[in-house]
Amino acid sequence: MTTLDDKLLGEKLQYYYSSSDDEDSDREDKDGGRGALAGTSMPADAELAGEGISVNTGPKGVINDWRRFKQLETEQREEQCREMERLVKKLSMTCRSHLDEEEERHKQEALQEKLGAKMTLKEFAMMNEDQDDEEFLQQYRKQRMEEMRQQLHRGPQFKQVFEIPSGEGFLDMIDKEQKSTLIMVHIYEDGIPGTEAMNGCMICLAA
């Protein structure tokens, strides 16, 4: 039950005006405007794609940035590998050339040593099996031919071809010469093709 005083006081309060009411209404208006602006702001998961750069701070943006980072890392690693291969090839070519020169020098030294000493049949057989020493074999043959030629020059030289009419004359001529004398014998019959050519060759060799 309300009394008469309460009714009178209540009506006064309804018609009572205070400056605090204006402040409360202004605050509500500001808060309402601020809420409207907040409602129209950009969503958190918005993406701005420009020149391949993502400014998205959400899960999608993080994934895209990670993919881009891994791609750049892979490209950089591949470029480093290619550069390393080019450097290795360049260095290997230089080293190979130097090693070839050293190997060639050692071969030349070994060749000179072998040429300066006598060579046994076993050594000759071993060298014959080695394809890399073909040059050495050629030079060794030349040297042996030169030695044989010098040995022939040291012995007696007749510089002509002698005609031996009989077998007894042949035996007599062989017995009279020195053991180191080289004698070439051409036995032939008249009327055989090539005989005259062979005689001509022997005359040229003897001269």
PDB file of C-alpha atoms in Angstrom:
ATOM      1  CA  MET A   1       0.000   0.000   0.000  1.00  0.00           C
ATOM      2  CA  THR A   2       1.403   3.311  -0.985  1.00  0.00           C
ATOM      3  CA  THR A   3       0.770   6.357   1.067  1.00  0.00           C
ATOM      4  CA  LEU A   4      -0.124   9.746  -0.186  1.00  0.00           C
ATOM      5  CA  ASP A   5       3.434  10.975   0.484  1.00  0.00           C
ATOM      6  CA  ASP A   6       4.893   8.213  -1.647  1.00  0.00           C
ATOM      7  CA  LYS A   7       2.616   9.054  -4.504  1.00  0.00           C
ATOM      8  CA  LEU A   8       3.539  12.698  -4.308  1.00  0.00           C
ATOM      9  CA  LEU A   9       7.247  11.921  -4.119  1.00  0.00           C
ATOM     10  CA  GLY A  10       6.957   9.463  -6.989  1.00  0.00           C
ATOM     11  CA  GLU A  11       5.359  11.964  -9.286  1.00  0.00           C
ATOM     12  CA  LYS A  12       8.056  14.469  -8.412  1.00  0.00           C
ATOM     13  CA  LEU A  13      10.748  11.951  -9.231  1.00  0.00           C
ATOM     14  CA  GLN A  14       9.160  11.265 -12.598  1.00  0.00           C
ATOM     15  CA  TYR A  15       9.230  14.929 -13.474  1.00  0.00           C
ATOM     16  CA  TYR A  16      12.650  15.526 -11.895  1.00  0.00           C
ATOM     17  CA  TYR A  17      15.420  16.545 -14.340  1.00  0.00           C
ATOM     18  CA  SER A  18      19.132  16.122 -13.659  1.00  0.00           C
ATOM     19  CA  SER A  19      22.249  16.914 -15.678  1.00  0.00           C
ATOM     20  CA  SER A  20      23.470  13.361 -15.094  1.00  0.00           C
ATOM     21  CA  ASP A  21      20.702  12.161 -17.378  1.00  0.00           C
ATOM     22  CA  ASP A  22      22.246  14.051 -20.313  1.00  0.00           C
ATOM     23  CA  GLU A  23      25.652  12.575 -19.609  1.00  0.00           C
ATOM     24  CA  ASP A  24      24.185   9.074 -19.550  1.00  0.00           C
ATOM     25  CA  SER A  25      22.393   9.620 -22.852  1.00  0.00           C
ATOM     26  CA  ASP A  26      25.522  11.033 -24.513  1.00  0.00           C
ATOM     27  CA  ARG A  27      27.533   8.070 -23.302  1.00  0.00           C
ATOM     28  CA  GLU A  28      24.970   5.679 -24.714  1.00  0.00           C
ATOM     29  CA  ASP A  29      25.044   7.486 -28.084  1.00  0.00           C
ATOM     30  CA  LYS A  30      28.820   7.259 -28.272  1.00  0.00           C
ATOM     31  CA  ASP A  31      28.816   3.612 -27.310  1.00  0.00           C
ATOM     32  CA  GLY A  32      26.189   2.921 -29.919  1.00  0.00           C
ATOM     33  CA  GLY A  33      28.218   4.617 -32.667  1.00  0.00           C
ATOM     34  CA  ARG A  34      31.337   2.808 -31.613  1.00  0.00           C
ATOM     35  CA  GLY A  35      29.483  -0.473 -31.724  1.00  0.00           C
ATOM     36  CA  ALA A  36      28.275   0.300 -35.215  1.00  0.00           C
ATOM     37  CA  LEU A  37      31.795   0.961 -36.360  1.00  0.00           C
ATOM     38  CA  ALA A  38      32.960  -2.235 -34.748  1.00  0.00           C
ATOM     39  CA  GLY A  39      30.211  -4.122 -36.501  1.00  0.00           C
ATOM     40  CA  THR A  40      31.271  -2.847 -39.903  1.00  0.00           C
ATOM     41  CA  SER A  41      35.043  -3.466 -39.375  1.00  0.00           C
ATOM     42  CA  MET A  42      36.995  -5.926 -41.586  1.00  0.00           C
ATOM     43  CA  PRO A  43      36.637  -9.611 -40.636  1.00  0.00           C
ATOM     44  CA  ALA A  44      39.582 -11.235 -38.930  1.00  0.00           C
ATOM     45  CA  ASP A  45      40.050 -13.856 -41.604  1.00  0.00           C
ATOM     46  CA  ALA A  46      40.009 -11.434 -44.556  1.00  0.00           C
ATOM     47  CA  GLU A  47      42.720 -11.896 -47.186  1.00  0.00           C
ATOM     48  CA  LEU A  48      44.367  -9.159 -49.200  1.00  0.00           C
ATOM     49  CA  ALA A  49      46.078 -10.710 -52.185  1.00  0.00           C
ATOM     50  CA  GLY A  50      48.433  -8.320 -53.915  1.00  0.00           C
ATOM     51  CA  GLU A  51      51.512  -9.333 -55.858  1.00  0.00           C
ATOM     52  CA  GLY A  52      51.516 -12.755 -54.200  1.00  0.00           C
ATOM     53  CA  ILE A  53      51.679 -11.324 -50.632  1.00  0.00           C
ATOM     54  CA  SER A  54      49.107 -12.360 -48.106  1.00  0.00           C
ATOM     55  CA  VAL A  55      48.279 -10.178 -45.104  1.00  0.00           C
ATOM     56  CA  ASN A  56      45.898 -12.732 -43.689  1.00  0.00           C
ATOM     57  CA  THR A  57      46.704 -13.387 -40.054  1.00  0.00           C
ATOM     58  CA  GLY A  58      44.348 -16.328 -39.790  1.00  0.00           C
ATOM     59  CA  PRO A  59      45.138 -20.027 -40.310  1.00  0.00           C
ATOM     60  CA  LYS A  60      44.881 -19.723 -44.103  1.00  0.00           C
ATOM     61  CA  GLY A  61      47.341 -16.843 -44.188  1.00  0.00           C
ATOM     62  CA  VAL A  62      49.858 -18.693 -42.030  1.00  0.00           C
ATOM     63  CA  ILE A  63      49.655 -21.770 -44.304  1.00  0.00           C
ATOM     64  CA  ASN A  64      50.137 -19.676 -47.435  1.00  0.00           C
ATOM     65  CA  ASP A  65      53.115 -17.874 -45.927  1.00  0.00           C
ATOM     66  CA  TRP A  66      54.645 -21.206 -44.907  1.00  0.00           C
ATOM     67  CA  ARG A  67      54.196 -22.640 -48.405  1.00  0.00           C
ATOM     68  CA  ARG A  68      55.783 -19.569 -49.961  1.00  0.00           C
ATOM     69  CA  PHE A  69      58.713 -19.786 -47.545  1.00  0.00           C
ATOM     70  CA  LYS A  70      59.316 -23.474 -48.330  1.00  0.00           C
ATOM     71  CA  GLN A  71      59.174 -22.746 -52.067  1.00  0.00           C
ATOM     72  CA  LEU A  72      61.779 -20.001 -51.773  1.00  0.00           C
ATOM     73  CA  GLU A  73      63.936 -22.228 -49.583  1.00  0.00           C
ATOM     74  CA  THR A  74      63.788 -25.062 -52.144  1.00  0.00           C
ATOM     75  CA  GLU A  75      64.673 -22.726 -55.024  1.00  0.00           C
ATOM     76  CA  GLN A  76      67.616 -21.326 -53.079  1.00  0.00           C
ATOM     77  CA  ARG A  77      68.871 -24.840 -52.259  1.00  0.00           C
ATOM     78  CA  GLU A  78      68.638 -25.906 -55.922  1.00  0.00           C
ATOM     79  CA  GLU A  79      70.547 -22.817 -57.023  1.00  0.00           C
ATOM     80  CA  GLN A  80      73.267 -23.546 -54.466  1.00  0.00           C
ATOM     81  CA  CYS A  81      73.517 -27.144 -55.719  1.00  0.00           C
ATOM     82  CA  ARG A  82      73.863 -25.982 -59.327  1.00  0.00           C
ATOM     83  CA  GLU A  83      76.540 -23.486 -58.345  1.00  0.00           C
ATOM     84  CA  MET A  84      78.391 -26.186 -56.410  1.00  0.00           C
ATOM     85  CA  GLU A  85      78.270 -28.540 -59.434  1.00  0.00           C
ATOM     86  CA  ARG A  86      79.685 -25.841 -61.711  1.00  0.00           C
ATOM     87  CA  LEU A  87      82.482 -25.173 -59.232  1.00  0.00           C
ATOM     88  CA  VAL A  88      83.291 -28.884 -58.878  1.00  0.00           C
ATOM     89  CA  LYS A  89      83.428 -29.330 -62.662  1.00  0.00           C
ATOM     90  CA  LYS A  90      85.728 -26.343 -63.023  1.00  0.00           C
ATOM     91  CA  LEU A  91      88.078 -27.551 -60.311  1.00  0.00           C
ATOM     92  CA  SER A  92      88.017 -31.136 -61.580  1.00  0.00           C
ATOM     93  CA  MET A  93      88.994 -30.034 -65.089  1.00  0.00           C
ATOM     94  CA  THR A  94      91.929 -28.053 -63.692  1.00  0.00           C
ATOM     95  CA  CYS A  95      93.053 -30.906 -61.448  1.00  0.00           C
ATOM     96  CA  ARG A  96      92.702 -33.433 -64.250  1.00  0.00           C
ATOM     97  CA  SER A  97      94.962 -31.385 -66.488  1.00  0.00           C
ATOM     98  CA  HIS A  98      97.625 -31.146 -63.790  1.00  0.00           C
ATOM     99  CA  LEU A  99      97.435 -34.868 -63.074  1.00  0.00           C
ATOM    100  CA  ASP A 100      97.728 -35.657 -66.765  1.00  0.00           C
ATOM    101  CA  GLU A 101     100.894 -33.592 -66.965  1.00  0.00           C
ATOM    102  CA  GLU A 102     102.376 -35.361 -63.946  1.00  0.00           C
ATOM    103  CA  GLU A 103     101.481 -38.780 -65.348  1.00  0.00           C
ATOM    104  CA  GLU A 104     102.979 -37.922 -68.718  1.00  0.00           C
ATOM    105  CA  ARG A 105     106.171 -36.721 -67.049  1.00  0.00           C
ATOM    106  CA  HIS A 106     106.482 -39.960 -65.057  1.00  0.00           C
ATOM    107  CA  LYS A 107     105.944 -41.987 -68.217  1.00  0.00           C
ATOM    108  CA  GLN A 108     108.682 -40.089 -69.992  1.00  0.00           C
ATOM    109  CA  GLU A 109     111.091 -40.628 -67.101  1.00  0.00           C
ATOM    110  CA  ALA A 110     110.310 -44.356 -66.954  1.00  0.00           C
ATOM    111  CA  LEU A 111     110.719 -44.575 -70.716  1.00  0.00           C
ATOM    112  CA  GLN A 112     114.154 -42.990 -70.577  1.00  0.00           C
ATOM    113  CA  GLU A 113     115.223 -45.346 -67.788  1.00  0.00           C
ATOM    114  CA  LYS A 114     114.061 -48.412 -69.695  1.00  0.00           C
ATOM    115  CA  LEU A 115     115.735 -47.306 -72.891  1.00  0.00           C
ATOM    116  CA  GLY A 116     119.010 -46.774 -71.083  1.00  0.00           C
ATOM    117  CA  ALA A 117     119.158 -50.387 -69.798  1.00  0.00           C
ATOM    118  CA  LYS A 118     119.016 -53.795 -71.420  1.00  0.00           C
ATOM    119  CA  MET A 119     115.634 -55.414 -71.468  1.00  0.00           C
ATOM    120  CA  THR A 120     114.981 -59.099 -70.759  1.00  0.00           C
ATOM    121  CA  LEU A 121     112.520 -61.277 -72.660  1.00  0.00           C
ATOM    122  CA  LYS A 122     110.233 -61.394 -69.628  1.00  0.00           C
ATOM    123  CA  GLU A 123     110.156 -57.627 -69.390  1.00  0.00           C
ATOM    124  CA  PHE A 124     109.532 -57.411 -73.108  1.00  0.00           C
ATOM    125  CA  ALA A 125     106.580 -59.829 -72.830  1.00  0.00           C
ATOM    126  CA  MET A 126     105.117 -57.826 -69.964  1.00  0.00           C
ATOM    127  CA  MET A 127     105.480 -54.602 -71.899  1.00  0.00           C
ATOM    128  CA  ASN A 128     103.927 -56.207 -74.961  1.00  0.00           C
ATOM    129  CA  GLU A 129     100.788 -57.002 -72.948  1.00  0.00           C
ATOM    130  CA  ASP A 130     100.444 -53.444 -71.790  1.00  0.00           C
ATOM    131  CA  GLN A 131      98.683 -51.308 -74.386  1.00  0.00           C
ATOM    132  CA  ASP A 132      99.734 -48.079 -72.726  1.00  0.00           C
ATOM    133  CA  ASP A 133     103.409 -48.757 -73.541  1.00  0.00           C
ATOM    134  CA  GLU A 134     102.986 -48.944 -77.306  1.00  0.00           C
ATOM    135  CA  GLU A 135     105.107 -45.845 -77.702  1.00  0.00           C
ATOM    136  CA  PHE A 136     107.860 -47.433 -75.631  1.00  0.00           C
ATOM    137  CA  LEU A 137     107.801 -50.561 -77.792  1.00  0.00           C
ATOM    138  CA  GLN A 138     108.193 -48.515 -80.943  1.00  0.00           C
ATOM    139  CA  GLN A 139     111.162 -46.635 -79.564  1.00  0.00           C
ATOM    140  CA  TYR A 140     112.668 -49.867 -78.252  1.00  0.00           C
ATOM    141  CA  ARG A 141     112.412 -51.475 -81.707  1.00  0.00           C
ATOM    142  CA  LYS A 142     114.073 -48.469 -83.276  1.00  0.00           C
ATOM    143  CA  GLN A 143     116.865 -48.602 -80.731  1.00  0.00           C
ATOM    144  CA  ARG A 144     117.429 -52.323 -81.308  1.00  0.00           C
ATOM    145  CA  MET A 145     117.489 -51.827 -85.074  1.00  0.00           C
ATOM    146  CA  GLU A 146     120.051 -49.080 -84.642  1.00  0.00           C
ATOM    147  CA  GLU A 147     122.189 -51.325 -82.424  1.00  0.00           C
ATOM    148  CA  MET A 148     122.021 -54.146 -84.976  1.00  0.00           C
ATOM    149  CA  ARG A 149     122.950 -51.738 -87.747  1.00  0.00           C
ATOM    150  CA  GLN A 150     125.945 -50.518 -85.779  1.00  0.00           C
ATOM    151  CA  GLN A 151     127.064 -54.084 -85.130  1.00  0.00           C
ATOM    152  CA  LEU A 152     126.892 -54.806 -88.847  1.00  0.00           C
ATOM    153  CA  HIS A 153     128.921 -51.716 -89.605  1.00  0.00           C
ATOM    154  CA  ARG A 154     131.646 -52.819 -87.209  1.00  0.00           C
ATOM    155  CA  GLY A 155     132.147 -56.111 -89.100  1.00  0.00           C
ATOM    156  CA  PRO A 156     133.711 -56.580 -92.556  1.00  0.00           C
ATOM    157  CA  GLN A 157     131.771 -55.088 -95.458  1.00  0.00           C
ATOM    158  CA  PHE A 158     132.163 -56.438 -99.005  1.00  0.00           C
ATOM    159  CA  LYS A 159     129.751 -53.990-100.734  1.00  0.00           C
ATOM    160  CA  GLN A 160     129.129 -56.428-103.582  1.00  0.00           C
ATOM    161  CA  VAL A 161     127.440 -59.732-104.441  1.00  0.00           C
ATOM    162  CA  PHE A 162     129.642 -62.761-105.144  1.00  0.00           C
ATOM    163  CA  GLU A 163     128.587 -65.511-107.531  1.00  0.00           C
ATOM    164  CA  ILE A 164     129.398 -68.977-106.109  1.00  0.00           C
ATOM    165  CA  PRO A 165     129.341 -71.606-108.861  1.00  0.00           C
ATOM    166  CA  SER A 166     129.329 -74.771-106.703  1.00  0.00           C
ATOM    167  CA  GLY A 167     128.600 -76.139-103.236  1.00  0.00           C
ATOM    168  CA  GLU A 168     132.267 -76.649-102.482  1.00  0.00           C
ATOM    169  CA  GLY A 169     132.955 -72.994-103.201  1.00  0.00           C
ATOM    170  CA  PHE A 170     130.113 -72.042-100.816  1.00  0.00           C
ATOM    171  CA  LEU A 171     131.581 -74.147 -97.987  1.00  0.00           C
ATOM    172  CA  ASP A 172     135.039 -72.811 -98.609  1.00  0.00           C
ATOM    173  CA  MET A 173     133.817 -69.186 -98.435  1.00  0.00           C
ATOM    174  CA  ILE A 174     131.893 -69.798 -95.197  1.00  0.00           C
ATOM    175  CA  ASP A 175     134.840 -71.412 -93.475  1.00  0.00           C
ATOM    176  CA  LYS A 176     137.219 -68.609 -94.353  1.00  0.00           C
ATOM    177  CA  GLU A 177     135.072 -65.798 -92.906  1.00  0.00           C
ATOM    178  CA  GLN A 178     134.794 -64.756 -89.256  1.00  0.00           C
ATOM    179  CA  LYS A 179     131.980 -66.078 -87.087  1.00  0.00           C
ATOM    180  CA  SER A 180     130.534 -62.590 -86.589  1.00  0.00           C
ATOM    181  CA  THR A 181     130.316 -61.950 -90.338  1.00  0.00           C
ATOM    182  CA  LEU A 182     126.780 -61.853 -91.692  1.00  0.00           C
ATOM    183  CA  ILE A 183     126.408 -63.789 -94.956  1.00  0.00           C
ATOM    184  CA  MET A 184     123.248 -63.778 -97.062  1.00  0.00           C
ATOM    185  CA  VAL A 185     122.839 -66.587 -99.589  1.00  0.00           C
ATOM    186  CA  HIS A 186     120.501 -66.550-102.570  1.00  0.00           C
ATOM    187  CA  ILE A 187     120.061 -69.931-104.239  1.00  0.00           C
ATOM    188  CA  TYR A 188     118.267 -69.684-107.571  1.00  0.00           C
ATOM    189  CA  GLU A 189     117.716 -71.353-110.917  1.00  0.00           C
ATOM    190  CA  ASP A 190     117.659 -69.728-114.309  1.00  0.00           C
ATOM    191  CA  GLY A 191     114.277 -69.096-115.877  1.00  0.00           C
ATOM    192  CA  ILE A 192     112.378 -68.590-112.629  1.00  0.00           C
ATOM    193  CA  PRO A 193     110.328 -65.347-112.534  1.00  0.00           C
ATOM    194  CA  GLY A 194     111.568 -62.850-109.938  1.00  0.00           C
ATOM    195  CA  THR A 195     115.148 -64.138-109.836  1.00  0.00           C
ATOM    196  CA  GLU A 196     116.590 -61.084-111.534  1.00  0.00           C
ATOM    197  CA  ALA A 197     114.554 -58.800-109.258  1.00  0.00           C
ATOM    198  CA  MET A 198     115.888 -60.587-106.167  1.00  0.00           C
ATOM    199  CA  ASN A 199     119.467 -60.290-107.412  1.00  0.00           C
ATOM    200  CA  GLY A 200     118.930 -56.568-107.971  1.00  0.00           C
ATOM    201  CA  CYS A 201     117.653 -56.148-104.392  1.00  0.00           C
ATOM    202  CA  MET A 202     120.703 -57.901-102.957  1.00  0.00           C
ATOM    203  CA  ILE A 203     123.026 -55.696-104.993  1.00  0.00           C
ATOM    204  CA  CYS A 204     121.291 -52.598-103.579  1.00  0.00           C
ATOM    205  CA  LEU A 205     121.594 -53.889-100.007  1.00  0.00           C
ATOM    206  CA  ALA A 206     125.274 -54.687-100.413  1.00  0.00           C
ATOM    207  CA  ALA A 207     126.169 -51.314-101.883  1.00  0.00           C
TER     208      ALA A 207
END
